[in-house]
PDB file of C-alpha atoms in Angstrom:
ATOM      1  CA  MET S 156       0.000   0.000   0.000  1.00 83.00           C
ATOM      2  CA  PHE S 157       1.369   3.397  -0.979  1.00 93.00           C
ATOM      3  CA  ASP S 158       1.304   6.501   1.183  1.00 95.00           C
ATOM      4  CA  SER S 159       1.651   8.932  -1.715  1.00 98.00           C
ATOM      5  CA  ILE S 160       1.153   9.342  -5.437  1.00 98.00           C
ATOM      6  CA  ARG S 161       4.893   9.873  -5.754  1.00 98.00           C
ATOM      7  CA  GLU S 162       5.572   6.415  -4.305  1.00 98.00           C
ATOM      8  CA  THR S 163       2.943   4.933  -6.605  1.00 98.00           C
ATOM      9  CA  ILE S 164       4.473   6.479  -9.724  1.00 98.00           C
ATOM     10  CA  ASP S 165       8.023   5.521  -8.735  1.00 98.00           C
ATOM     11  CA  TYR S 166       7.003   1.933  -8.086  1.00 98.00           C
ATOM     12  CA  ALA S 167       5.252   1.688 -11.464  1.00 98.00           C
ATOM     13  CA  VAL S 168       8.301   3.012 -13.295  1.00 98.00           C
ATOM     14  CA  GLU S 169      10.887   0.990 -11.389  1.00 98.00           C
ATOM     15  CA  ASN S 170       8.964  -2.273 -11.706  1.00 98.00           C
ATOM     16  CA  LYS S 171       7.638  -1.626 -15.216  1.00 98.00           C
ATOM     17  CA  MET S 172       4.095  -2.269 -14.014  1.00 98.00           C
ATOM     18  CA  SER S 173       0.900  -0.570 -15.026  1.00 98.00           C
ATOM     19  CA  PHE S 174      -1.137   1.160 -12.340  1.00 98.00           C
ATOM     20  CA  ALA S 175      -3.946  -1.308 -12.971  1.00 98.00           C
ATOM     21  CA  ASP S 176      -1.661  -4.310 -12.411  1.00 98.00           C
ATOM     22  CA  ILE S 177      -0.350  -2.769  -9.197  1.00 98.00           C
ATOM     23  CA  MET S 178      -3.871  -2.428  -7.841  1.00 98.00           C
ATOM     24  CA  ILE S 179      -4.872  -5.901  -8.982  1.00 98.00           C
ATOM     25  CA  LYS S 180      -1.779  -7.420  -7.343  1.00 98.00           C
ATOM     26  CA  GLU S 181      -2.580  -5.698  -4.055  1.00 97.00           C
ATOM     27  CA  GLU S 182      -6.202  -6.806  -4.177  1.00 97.00           C
ATOM     28  CA  MET S 183      -5.158 -10.393  -4.838  1.00 98.00           C
ATOM     29  CA  GLU S 184      -2.857 -10.323  -1.816  1.00 97.00           C
ATOM     30  CA  LEU S 185      -5.487  -8.751   0.456  1.00 96.00           C
ATOM     31  CA  SER S 186      -8.441 -10.887  -0.640  1.00 96.00           C
ATOM     32  CA  GLY S 187      -6.716 -14.163  -1.439  1.00 98.00           C
ATOM     33  CA  LYS S 188      -8.606 -14.221  -4.739  1.00 98.00           C
ATOM     34  CA  SER S 189      -7.177 -15.031  -8.152  1.00 98.00           C
ATOM     35  CA  ARG S 190      -6.500 -12.380 -10.769  1.00 98.00           C
ATOM     36  CA  GLU S 191      -9.535 -13.559 -12.711  1.00 98.00           C
ATOM     37  CA  GLU S 192     -11.779 -13.293  -9.653  1.00 98.00           C
ATOM     38  CA  VAL S 193     -10.549  -9.799  -8.844  1.00 98.00           C
ATOM     39  CA  ARG S 194     -11.152  -8.624 -12.391  1.00 98.00           C
ATOM     40  CA  GLU S 195     -14.598 -10.229 -12.452  1.00 98.00           C
ATOM     41  CA  THR S 196     -15.574  -8.276  -9.334  1.00 98.00           C
ATOM     42  CA  MET S 197     -14.513  -5.034 -10.983  1.00 98.00           C
ATOM     43  CA  LYS S 198     -16.376  -6.040 -14.133  1.00 98.00           C
ATOM     44  CA  GLN S 199     -19.540  -6.234 -12.043  1.00 98.00           C
ATOM     45  CA  ASN S 200     -18.936  -2.639 -10.896  1.00 98.00           C
ATOM     46  CA  LEU S 201     -18.519  -1.614 -14.516  1.00 98.00           C
ATOM     47  CA  GLU S 202     -21.847  -3.204 -15.430  1.00 98.00           C
ATOM     48  CA  VAL S 203     -23.620  -1.383 -12.592  1.00 98.00           C
ATOM     49  CA  MET S 204     -22.241   1.879 -13.985  1.00 98.00           C
ATOM     50  CA  ARG S 205     -23.305   0.988 -17.513  1.00 98.00           C
ATOM     51  CA  ASP S 206     -26.819   0.091 -16.399  1.00 98.00           C
ATOM     52  CA  ALA S 207     -27.181   3.401 -14.538  1.00 98.00           C
ATOM     53  CA  VAL S 208     -26.135   5.444 -17.574  1.00 98.00           C
ATOM     54  CA  LYS S 209     -28.494   3.452 -19.785  1.00 98.00           C
ATOM     55  CA  LYS S 210     -31.401   3.875 -17.369  1.00 98.00           C
ATOM     56  CA  GLY S 211     -30.831   7.606 -17.058  1.00 98.00           C
ATOM     57  CA  THR S 212     -30.691   8.143 -20.815  1.00 98.00           C
ATOM     58  CA  THR S 213     -33.486   5.848 -21.988  1.00 98.00           C
ATOM     59  CA  GLY S 214     -36.726   7.507 -23.006  1.00 98.00           C
ATOM     60  CA  ASP S 215     -37.398  10.494 -20.779  1.00 98.00           C
ATOM     61  CA  GLY S 216     -34.913   9.272 -18.195  1.00 98.00           C
ATOM     62  CA  VAL S 217     -35.693   9.123 -14.486  1.00 98.00           C
ATOM     63  CA  GLU S 218     -37.021  11.489 -11.832  1.00 98.00           C
ATOM     64  CA  SER S 219     -36.156  11.802  -8.164  1.00 97.00           C
ATOM     65  CA  VAL S 220     -38.683  11.238  -5.407  1.00 94.00           C
ATOM     66  CA  THR S 221     -38.848  14.988  -4.773  1.00 95.00           C
ATOM     67  CA  GLY S 222     -39.306  15.803  -8.442  1.00 96.00           C
ATOM     68  CA  TYR S 223     -36.620  18.483  -8.307  1.00 97.00           C
ATOM     69  CA  THR S 224     -34.109  16.530 -10.394  1.00 98.00           C
ATOM     70  CA  GLY S 225     -34.456  14.204 -13.340  1.00 98.00           C
ATOM     71  CA  HIS S 226     -34.947  14.005 -17.117  1.00 98.00           C
ATOM     72  CA  ASP S 227     -31.972  16.291 -17.796  1.00 98.00           C
ATOM     73  CA  ALA S 228     -29.735  13.489 -19.106  1.00 98.00           C
ATOM     74  CA  ALA S 229     -32.391  12.762 -21.736  1.00 98.00           C
ATOM     75  CA  LYS S 230     -32.488  16.448 -22.640  1.00 98.00           C
ATOM     76  CA  ILE S 231     -28.705  16.483 -23.005  1.00 98.00           C
ATOM     77  CA  ARG S 232     -28.883  13.365 -25.198  1.00 98.00           C
ATOM     78  CA  ASP S 233     -31.401  14.978 -27.532  1.00 98.00           C
ATOM     79  CA  TYR S 234     -29.546  18.279 -27.622  1.00 98.00           C
ATOM     80  CA  ASN S 235     -26.237  16.633 -28.421  1.00 98.00           C
ATOM     81  CA  GLU S 236     -27.725  14.501 -31.182  1.00 98.00           C
ATOM     82  CA  ASN S 237     -29.503  17.387 -32.888  1.00 98.00           C
ATOM     83  CA  ASN S 238     -27.230  20.383 -32.359  1.00 98.00           C
ATOM     84  CA  HIS S 239     -23.622  21.459 -32.667  1.00 98.00           C
ATOM     85  CA  ALA S 240     -22.852  21.607 -28.959  1.00 98.00           C
ATOM     86  CA  LEU S 241     -20.746  24.581 -27.898  1.00 98.00           C
ATOM     87  CA  ALA S 242     -18.523  22.340 -25.792  1.00 98.00           C
ATOM     88  CA  GLY S 243     -18.349  19.767 -28.562  1.00 98.00           C
ATOM     89  CA  TYR S 244     -20.101  16.441 -29.065  1.00 98.00           C
ATOM     90  CA  GLU S 245     -17.528  14.390 -27.180  1.00 97.00           C
ATOM     91  CA  MET S 246     -17.533  16.586 -24.091  1.00 98.00           C
ATOM     92  CA  MET S 247     -21.311  16.521 -23.931  1.00 98.00           C
ATOM     93  CA  GLU S 248     -21.238  12.730 -24.161  1.00 98.00           C
ATOM     94  CA  ALA S 249     -19.301  12.720 -20.908  1.00 98.00           C
ATOM     95  CA  VAL S 250     -21.706  15.220 -19.375  1.00 98.00           C
ATOM     96  CA  LYS S 251     -24.659  13.051 -20.405  1.00 98.00           C
ATOM     97  CA  GLY S 252     -23.262   9.983 -18.674  1.00 98.00           C
ATOM     98  CA  ALA S 253     -22.373  11.916 -15.541  1.00 98.00           C
ATOM     99  CA  VAL S 254     -25.806  13.500 -15.203  1.00 98.00           C
ATOM    100  CA  ALA S 255     -27.594  10.236 -16.000  1.00 98.00           C
ATOM    101  CA  THR S 256     -25.786   8.376 -13.245  1.00 98.00           C
ATOM    102  CA  ASN S 257     -26.501  10.971 -10.598  1.00 98.00           C
ATOM    103  CA  GLU S 258     -30.126  11.249 -11.646  1.00 98.00           C
ATOM    104  CA  VAL S 259     -30.450   7.503 -11.139  1.00 98.00           C
ATOM    105  CA  ASN S 260     -28.868   7.898  -7.722  1.00 98.00           C
ATOM    106  CA  ALA S 261     -31.354  10.649  -6.813  1.00 98.00           C
ATOM    107  CA  ALA S 262     -34.174   8.424  -8.066  1.00 98.00           C
ATOM    108  CA  MET S 263     -33.090   5.725  -5.585  1.00 97.00           C
ATOM    109  CA  GLY S 264     -31.611   3.561  -8.333  1.00 98.00           C
ATOM    110  CA  ILE S 265     -28.491   1.409  -8.181  1.00 98.00           C
ATOM    111  CA  ILE S 266     -25.160   3.130  -8.791  1.00 98.00           C
ATOM    112  CA  CYS S 267     -21.522   2.441  -8.001  1.00 98.00           C
ATOM    113  CA  ALA S 268     -20.109   4.942  -5.508  1.00 97.00           C
ATOM    114  CA  THR S 269     -16.950   6.298  -7.129  1.00 96.00           C
ATOM    115  CA  PRO S 270     -15.790   7.318  -4.592  1.00 97.00           C
ATOM    116  CA  THR S 271     -19.174   8.405  -3.149  1.00 97.00           C
ATOM    117  CA  ALA S 272     -22.800   8.344  -4.249  1.00 97.00           C
ATOM    118  CA  GLY S 273     -22.772  12.111  -4.602  1.00 97.00           C
ATOM    119  CA  SER S 274     -19.835  11.920  -7.013  1.00 98.00           C
ATOM    120  CA  SER S 275     -20.883   8.682  -8.709  1.00 98.00           C
ATOM    121  CA  GLY S 276     -21.403  10.206 -12.158  1.00 98.00           C
ATOM    122  CA  THR S 277     -18.003  11.761 -12.791  1.00 98.00           C
ATOM    123  CA  ILE S 278     -16.029   8.599 -13.539  1.00 98.00           C
ATOM    124  CA  PRO S 279     -18.754   6.864 -15.621  1.00 98.00           C
ATOM    125  CA  GLY S 280     -19.186  10.060 -17.598  1.00 98.00           C
ATOM    126  CA  VAL S 281     -15.532   9.987 -18.614  1.00 98.00           C
ATOM    127  CA  LEU S 282     -15.277   6.229 -18.987  1.00 98.00           C
ATOM    128  CA  PHE S 283     -18.239   5.629 -21.289  1.00 98.00           C
ATOM    129  CA  LYS S 284     -17.364   8.678 -23.333  1.00 98.00           C
ATOM    130  CA  LEU S 285     -13.899   7.202 -23.927  1.00 98.00           C
ATOM    131  CA  GLU S 286     -15.429   3.848 -24.783  1.00 98.00           C
ATOM    132  CA  LYS S 287     -17.462   5.528 -27.513  1.00 97.00           C
ATOM    133  CA  THR S 288     -14.851   7.938 -28.869  1.00 97.00           C
ATOM    134  CA  HIS S 289     -11.624   5.992 -28.273  1.00 98.00           C
ATOM    135  CA  ASN S 290     -12.903   2.439 -28.739  1.00 97.00           C
ATOM    136  CA  LEU S 291     -11.906   1.176 -25.309  1.00 98.00           C
ATOM    137  CA  THR S 292     -12.247  -2.553 -24.858  1.00 98.00           C
ATOM    138  CA  GLU S 293     -13.942  -4.019 -21.804  1.00 98.00           C
ATOM    139  CA  ASP S 294     -10.540  -4.997 -20.413  1.00 98.00           C
ATOM    140  CA  GLN S 295      -9.307  -1.424 -20.802  1.00 98.00           C
ATOM    141  CA  MET S 296     -12.396  -0.126 -19.048  1.00 98.00           C
ATOM    142  CA  ILE S 297     -11.860  -2.504 -16.157  1.00 98.00           C
ATOM    143  CA  ASP S 298      -8.212  -1.396 -15.988  1.00 98.00           C
ATOM    144  CA  PHE S 299      -9.424   2.222 -15.920  1.00 98.00           C
ATOM    145  CA  LEU S 300     -11.394   1.471 -12.767  1.00 98.00           C
ATOM    146  CA  PHE S 301      -8.433  -0.211 -11.104  1.00 98.00           C
ATOM    147  CA  VAL S 302      -6.294   2.855 -11.797  1.00 98.00           C
ATOM    148  CA  ALA S 303      -9.005   5.076 -10.353  1.00 98.00           C
ATOM    149  CA  SER S 304      -9.081   2.877  -7.252  1.00 98.00           C
ATOM    150  CA  LEU S 305      -5.331   3.070  -6.785  1.00 98.00           C
ATOM    151  CA  PHE S 306      -5.202   6.851  -7.040  1.00 98.00           C
ATOM    152  CA  GLY S 307      -8.410   7.379  -5.107  1.00 98.00           C
ATOM    153  CA  ARG S 308      -7.141   5.371  -2.162  1.00 97.00           C
ATOM    154  CA  VAL S 309      -4.219   7.748  -1.733  1.00 98.00           C
ATOM    155  CA  ILE S 310      -6.598  10.713  -1.640  1.00 98.00           C
ATOM    156  CA  ALA S 311      -8.834   8.978   0.890  1.00 98.00           C
ATOM    157  CA  ASN S 312      -5.892   8.133   3.135  1.00 97.00           C
ATOM    158  CA  ASN S 313      -4.282  11.572   2.976  1.00 98.00           C
ATOM    159  CA  ALA S 314      -7.276  13.884   2.710  1.00 98.00           C
ATOM    160  CA  SER S 315     -10.952  12.945   2.367  1.00 96.00           C
ATOM    161  CA  VAL S 316     -13.560  11.859  -0.132  1.00 97.00           C
ATOM    162  CA  ALA S 317     -16.482  12.948   2.052  1.00 97.00           C
ATOM    163  CA  GLY S 318     -18.334  16.222   1.630  1.00 97.00           C
ATOM    164  CA  ALA S 319     -19.047  16.302   5.358  1.00 96.00           C
ATOM    165  CA  THR S 320     -15.352  16.667   6.134  1.00 96.00           C
ATOM    166  CA  GLY S 321     -13.875  18.214   3.015  1.00 98.00           C
ATOM    167  CA  GLY S 322     -16.599  19.875   0.958  1.00 98.00           C
ATOM    168  CA  CYS S 323     -17.510  18.908  -2.586  1.00 98.00           C
ATOM    169  CA  GLN S 324     -13.875  19.268  -3.599  1.00 98.00           C
ATOM    170  CA  ALA S 325     -13.387  16.029  -1.655  1.00 98.00           C
ATOM    171  CA  GLU S 326     -16.184  14.283  -3.543  1.00 98.00           C
ATOM    172  CA  VAL S 327     -16.492  15.547  -7.117  1.00 98.00           C
ATOM    173  CA  GLY S 328     -12.960  16.944  -6.948  1.00 98.00           C
ATOM    174  CA  SER S 329     -11.528  13.562  -5.974  1.00 98.00           C
ATOM    175  CA  ALA S 330     -13.650  11.712  -8.527  1.00 98.00           C
ATOM    176  CA  SER S 331     -12.529  14.126 -11.225  1.00 98.00           C
ATOM    177  CA  ALA S 332      -8.895  13.630 -10.271  1.00 98.00           C
ATOM    178  CA  MET S 333      -9.252   9.851 -10.270  1.00 98.00           C
ATOM    179  CA  ALA S 334     -10.863   9.967 -13.705  1.00 98.00           C
ATOM    180  CA  ALA S 335      -8.174  12.289 -15.086  1.00 99.00           C
ATOM    181  CA  ALA S 336      -5.327  10.066 -13.892  1.00 98.00           C
ATOM    182  CA  SER S 337      -7.053   6.969 -15.256  1.00 98.00           C
ATOM    183  CA  ALA S 338      -7.809   8.556 -18.623  1.00 98.00           C
ATOM    184  CA  VAL S 339      -4.127   9.376 -19.077  1.00 98.00           C
ATOM    185  CA  ALA S 340      -3.003   5.901 -18.057  1.00 98.00           C
ATOM    186  CA  ILE S 341      -5.505   4.023 -20.197  1.00 98.00           C
ATOM    187  CA  THR S 342      -4.701   6.028 -23.339  1.00 98.00           C
ATOM    188  CA  GLY S 343      -0.956   5.373 -23.104  1.00 97.00           C
ATOM    189  CA  GLY S 344       0.290   8.332 -21.096  1.00 98.00           C
ATOM    190  CA  GLU S 345       3.387   8.061 -18.947  1.00 98.00           C
ATOM    191  CA  PRO S 346       2.952   7.406 -15.213  1.00 98.00           C
ATOM    192  CA  GLU S 347       4.235  10.883 -14.431  1.00 98.00           C
ATOM    193  CA  ALA S 348       1.558  12.392 -16.657  1.00 98.00           C
ATOM    194  CA  SER S 349      -1.175  10.673 -14.637  1.00 98.00           C
ATOM    195  CA  GLY S 350       0.161  12.420 -11.555  1.00 98.00           C
ATOM    196  CA  HIS S 351       0.068  15.786 -13.283  1.00 98.00           C
ATOM    197  CA  ALA S 352      -3.480  15.140 -14.532  1.00 99.00           C
ATOM    198  CA  MET S 353      -4.603  14.378 -11.000  1.00 99.00           C
ATOM    199  CA  ALA S 354      -2.899  17.485  -9.616  1.00 98.00           C
ATOM    200  CA  LEU S 355      -4.441  19.724 -12.267  1.00 98.00           C
ATOM    201  CA  ALA S 356      -7.913  18.267 -11.775  1.00 98.00           C
ATOM    202  CA  ILE S 357      -7.853  18.790  -8.009  1.00 98.00           C
ATOM    203  CA  SER S 358      -6.342  22.255  -8.366  1.00 98.00           C
ATOM    204  CA  ASN S 359      -9.178  23.329 -10.649  1.00 98.00           C
ATOM    205  CA  LEU S 360     -11.808  22.429  -8.052  1.00 98.00           C
ATOM    206  CA  LEU S 361     -10.051  23.422  -4.829  1.00 98.00           C
ATOM    207  CA  GLY S 362     -12.427  25.077  -2.390  1.00 98.00           C
ATOM    208  CA  LEU S 363     -15.594  23.658  -3.949  1.00 98.00           C
ATOM    209  CA  VAL S 364     -18.172  23.650  -1.163  1.00 98.00           C
ATOM    210  CA  CYS S 365     -20.778  21.029  -0.321  1.00 98.00           C
ATOM    211  CA  ASP S 366     -24.153  22.763  -0.094  1.00 98.00           C
ATOM    212  CA  PRO S 367     -26.947  20.298  -0.921  1.00 98.00           C
ATOM    213  CA  VAL S 368     -30.366  21.934  -1.020  1.00 98.00           C
ATOM    214  CA  GLY S 369     -32.570  20.323   1.587  1.00 96.00           C
ATOM    215  CA  GLY S 370     -29.644  18.129   2.562  1.00 96.00           C
ATOM    216  CA  LEU S 371     -30.402  15.868  -0.410  1.00 97.00           C
ATOM    217  CA  VAL S 372     -27.930  14.685  -3.040  1.00 97.00           C
ATOM    218  CA  GLU S 373     -29.720  16.453  -5.879  1.00 98.00           C
ATOM    219  CA  ILE S 374     -29.160  20.208  -6.175  1.00 98.00           C
ATOM    220  CA  PRO S 375     -26.422  21.136  -7.099  1.00 98.00           C
ATOM    221  CA  CYS S 376     -24.832  17.683  -6.823  1.00 98.00           C
ATOM    222  CA  VAL S 377     -26.103  16.260 -10.112  1.00 98.00           C
ATOM    223  CA  MET S 378     -24.698  19.058 -12.259  1.00 98.00           C
ATOM    224  CA  ARG S 379     -21.431  19.224 -10.365  1.00 98.00           C
ATOM    225  CA  ASN S 380     -20.694  15.748 -11.667  1.00 98.00           C
ATOM    226  CA  ALA S 381     -21.019  17.138 -15.180  1.00 98.00           C
ATOM    227  CA  ILE S 382     -18.318  19.669 -14.306  1.00 98.00           C
ATOM    228  CA  GLY S 383     -16.248  16.898 -12.734  1.00 98.00           C
ATOM    229  CA  SER S 384     -16.262  14.884 -15.952  1.00 98.00           C
ATOM    230  CA  GLY S 385     -15.402  17.886 -18.103  1.00 98.00           C
ATOM    231  CA  ASN S 386     -12.616  18.919 -15.754  1.00 98.00           C
ATOM    232  CA  ALA S 387     -11.183  15.388 -15.798  1.00 98.00           C
ATOM    233  CA  LEU S 388     -11.007  15.271 -19.592  1.00 98.00           C
ATOM    234  CA  ILE S 389      -9.463  18.736 -19.829  1.00 98.00           C
ATOM    235  CA  SER S 390      -6.898  17.918 -17.144  1.00 98.00           C
ATOM    236  CA  ALA S 391      -6.041  14.631 -18.840  1.00 98.00           C
ATOM    237  CA  ASP S 392      -5.551  16.354 -22.189  1.00 98.00           C
ATOM    238  CA  LEU S 393      -3.360  19.000 -20.593  1.00 98.00           C
ATOM    239  CA  ALA S 394      -1.154  16.325 -19.040  1.00 98.00           C
ATOM    240  CA  LEU S 395      -0.988  14.308 -22.264  1.00 98.00           C
ATOM    241  CA  ALA S 396       0.055  17.493 -24.060  1.00 98.00           C
ATOM    242  CA  GLY S 397       2.989  17.797 -21.683  1.00 98.00           C
ATOM    243  CA  VAL S 398       1.551  20.431 -19.362  1.00 98.00           C
ATOM    244  CA  GLU S 399       2.769  19.928 -15.803  1.00 98.00           C
ATOM    245  CA  SER S 400       1.381  20.957 -12.447  1.00 98.00           C
ATOM    246  CA  ARG S 401       3.921  23.271 -10.803  1.00 98.00           C
ATOM    247  CA  ILE S 402       2.733  22.075  -7.411  1.00 98.00           C
ATOM    248  CA  PRO S 403       3.463  18.353  -6.841  1.00 98.00           C
ATOM    249  CA  VAL S 404       0.368  16.196  -6.733  1.00 98.00           C
ATOM    250  CA  ASP S 405       0.853  15.098  -3.128  1.00 98.00           C
ATOM    251  CA  GLU S 406       1.117  18.713  -2.018  1.00 98.00           C
ATOM    252  CA  VAL S 407      -2.080  19.462  -3.939  1.00 98.00           C
ATOM    253  CA  ILE S 408      -3.833  16.653  -2.053  1.00 98.00           C
ATOM    254  CA  GLU S 409      -2.494  18.038   1.223  1.00 98.00           C
ATOM    255  CA  ALA S 410      -3.769  21.494   0.297  1.00 98.00           C
ATOM    256  CA  MET S 411      -7.205  20.047  -0.449  1.00 98.00           C
ATOM    257  CA  ASP S 412      -7.256  18.449   2.980  1.00 98.00           C
ATOM    258  CA  LYS S 413      -6.335  21.696   4.742  1.00 98.00           C
ATOM    259  CA  ILE S 414      -8.855  23.708   2.735  1.00 98.00           C
ATOM    260  CA  GLY S 415     -11.594  21.181   3.477  1.00 98.00           C
ATOM    261  CA  ARG S 416     -10.928  21.242   7.200  1.00 96.00           C
ATOM    262  CA  GLY S 417     -10.955  25.026   7.089  1.00 97.00           C
ATOM    263  CA  LEU S 418     -14.388  25.284   5.495  1.00 98.00           C
ATOM    264  CA  PRO S 419     -17.138  26.380   7.884  1.00 98.00           C
ATOM    265  CA  ALA S 420     -19.650  23.708   8.862  1.00 97.00           C
ATOM    266  CA  GLU S 421     -22.318  25.485   6.818  1.00 97.00           C
ATOM    267  CA  LEU S 422     -20.382  24.585   3.669  1.00 98.00           C
ATOM    268  CA  ARG S 423     -19.755  20.932   4.472  1.00 97.00           C
ATOM    269  CA  GLU S 424     -22.884  18.947   3.654  1.00 97.00           C
ATOM    270  CA  THR S 425     -25.060  20.388   6.394  1.00 97.00           C
ATOM    271  CA  GLY S 426     -27.424  21.969   3.884  1.00 96.00           C
ATOM    272  CA  LEU S 427     -27.233  25.297   5.707  1.00 97.00           C
ATOM    273  CA  GLY S 428     -25.002  27.508   3.571  1.00 98.00           C
ATOM    274  CA  GLY S 429     -24.141  28.179  -0.041  1.00 98.00           C
ATOM    275  CA  LEU S 430     -26.932  27.402  -2.494  1.00 98.00           C
ATOM    276  CA  ALA S 431     -28.837  25.569   0.227  1.00 98.00           C
ATOM    277  CA  GLY S 432     -28.993  28.785   2.226  1.00 98.00           C
ATOM    278  CA  THR S 433     -30.406  30.957  -0.559  1.00 98.00           C
ATOM    279  CA  PRO S 434     -34.065  32.028  -0.388  1.00 98.00           C
ATOM    280  CA  THR S 435     -34.952  29.600  -3.153  1.00 98.00           C
ATOM    281  CA  GLY S 436     -32.918  26.833  -1.560  1.00 98.00           C
ATOM    282  CA  GLU S 437     -34.714  27.342   1.734  1.00 98.00           C
ATOM    283  CA  ALA S 438     -38.100  27.414  -0.022  1.00 97.00           C
ATOM    284  CA  ILE S 439     -37.359  24.130  -1.793  1.00 97.00           C
ATOM    285  CA  LYS S 440     -36.329  22.559   1.505  1.00 97.00           C
ATOM    286  CA  LYS S 441     -39.553  23.638   3.203  1.00 96.00           C
ATOM    287  CA  LYS S 442     -41.677  22.324   0.356  1.00 96.00           C
ATOM    288  CA  ILE S 443     -39.858  18.977   0.228  1.00 92.00           C
ATOM    289  CA  PHE S 444     -40.307  18.307   3.915  1.00 91.00           C
ATOM    290  CA  ALA S 445     -43.805  19.765   4.045  1.00 90.00           C
ATOM    291  CA  ASP S 446     -44.865  17.320   1.332  1.00 72.00           C
ATOM    292  CA  ALA S 447     -43.082  14.357   2.929  1.00 65.00           C
ATOM    293  CA  PRO S 448     -45.310  11.838   4.740  1.00 59.00           C
ATOM    294  CA  GLU S 449     -44.982  11.906   8.514  1.00 58.00           C
ATOM    295  CA  ASN S 450     -44.427   8.148   8.751  1.00 47.00           C
ATOM    296  CA  PRO S 451     -42.925   7.020   5.436  1.00 46.00           C
ATOM    297  CA  VAL S 452     -41.696   3.698   6.811  1.00 42.00           C
ATOM    298  CA  LYS S 453     -44.303   0.981   7.296  1.00 42.00           C
ATOM    299  CA  ASN S 454     -43.771  -2.239   9.225  1.00 36.00           C
TER     300      ASN S 454
END
């Protein structure tokens, strides 16, 4: 187990191992399972992600219990198929997958937390976009997820992936960074470039607060995953182009941790500040809980 991204990169280079193989080897040692069994488990995660994207983009999509989120992934699908998107077709493909996944989450559907439910759309958005535009094989997609796991674990151990402790930078920011590093690795980038992609992705979202309206993972969570996917692809392209983060990736992770701990409680998933604390945010909260049944759980 590595304590830093620097150690991870150095080990990959020195041992001529891919990030995915490093993670698979560790999982085999920890679980006692064979390589095939470990990969099959990750394949199951991939299928959960695929099913969520499909569900969120089929027909009119899905709608949350509150009715405040839903159907936007279907709108994005139609827009992207019938218009020349300002951000480009490929970028909007990633946005579509990200939004679809989080809409399914808000609709109480099955998703794969990557690394959390609130940030579950960022990685699938990038991954299925790359499958479509860069012809990734299933094995490459599974490897992508192992790379994301390897890099995400370092963030979790040195900072946080929870909005309650680190703000949304710790959730969508971490997911975006994991996706950026994985995108570089899976498309043939050097190990060092994956580190730069991660650093750039986190840097771009430093200070992002967690301010869910009504305390629910809907507004603005769903759309922040769209930004997370876009940021990941941009950061990956920058790194592949040779652009480097002037601040080392491990120092960027440390900075994220310090910033997160310094955020006031109102901006860390309490649903009290930020967008949740606006007049409209407060009005939505009151309506949601006014309409909620007093005893929703029946024995």
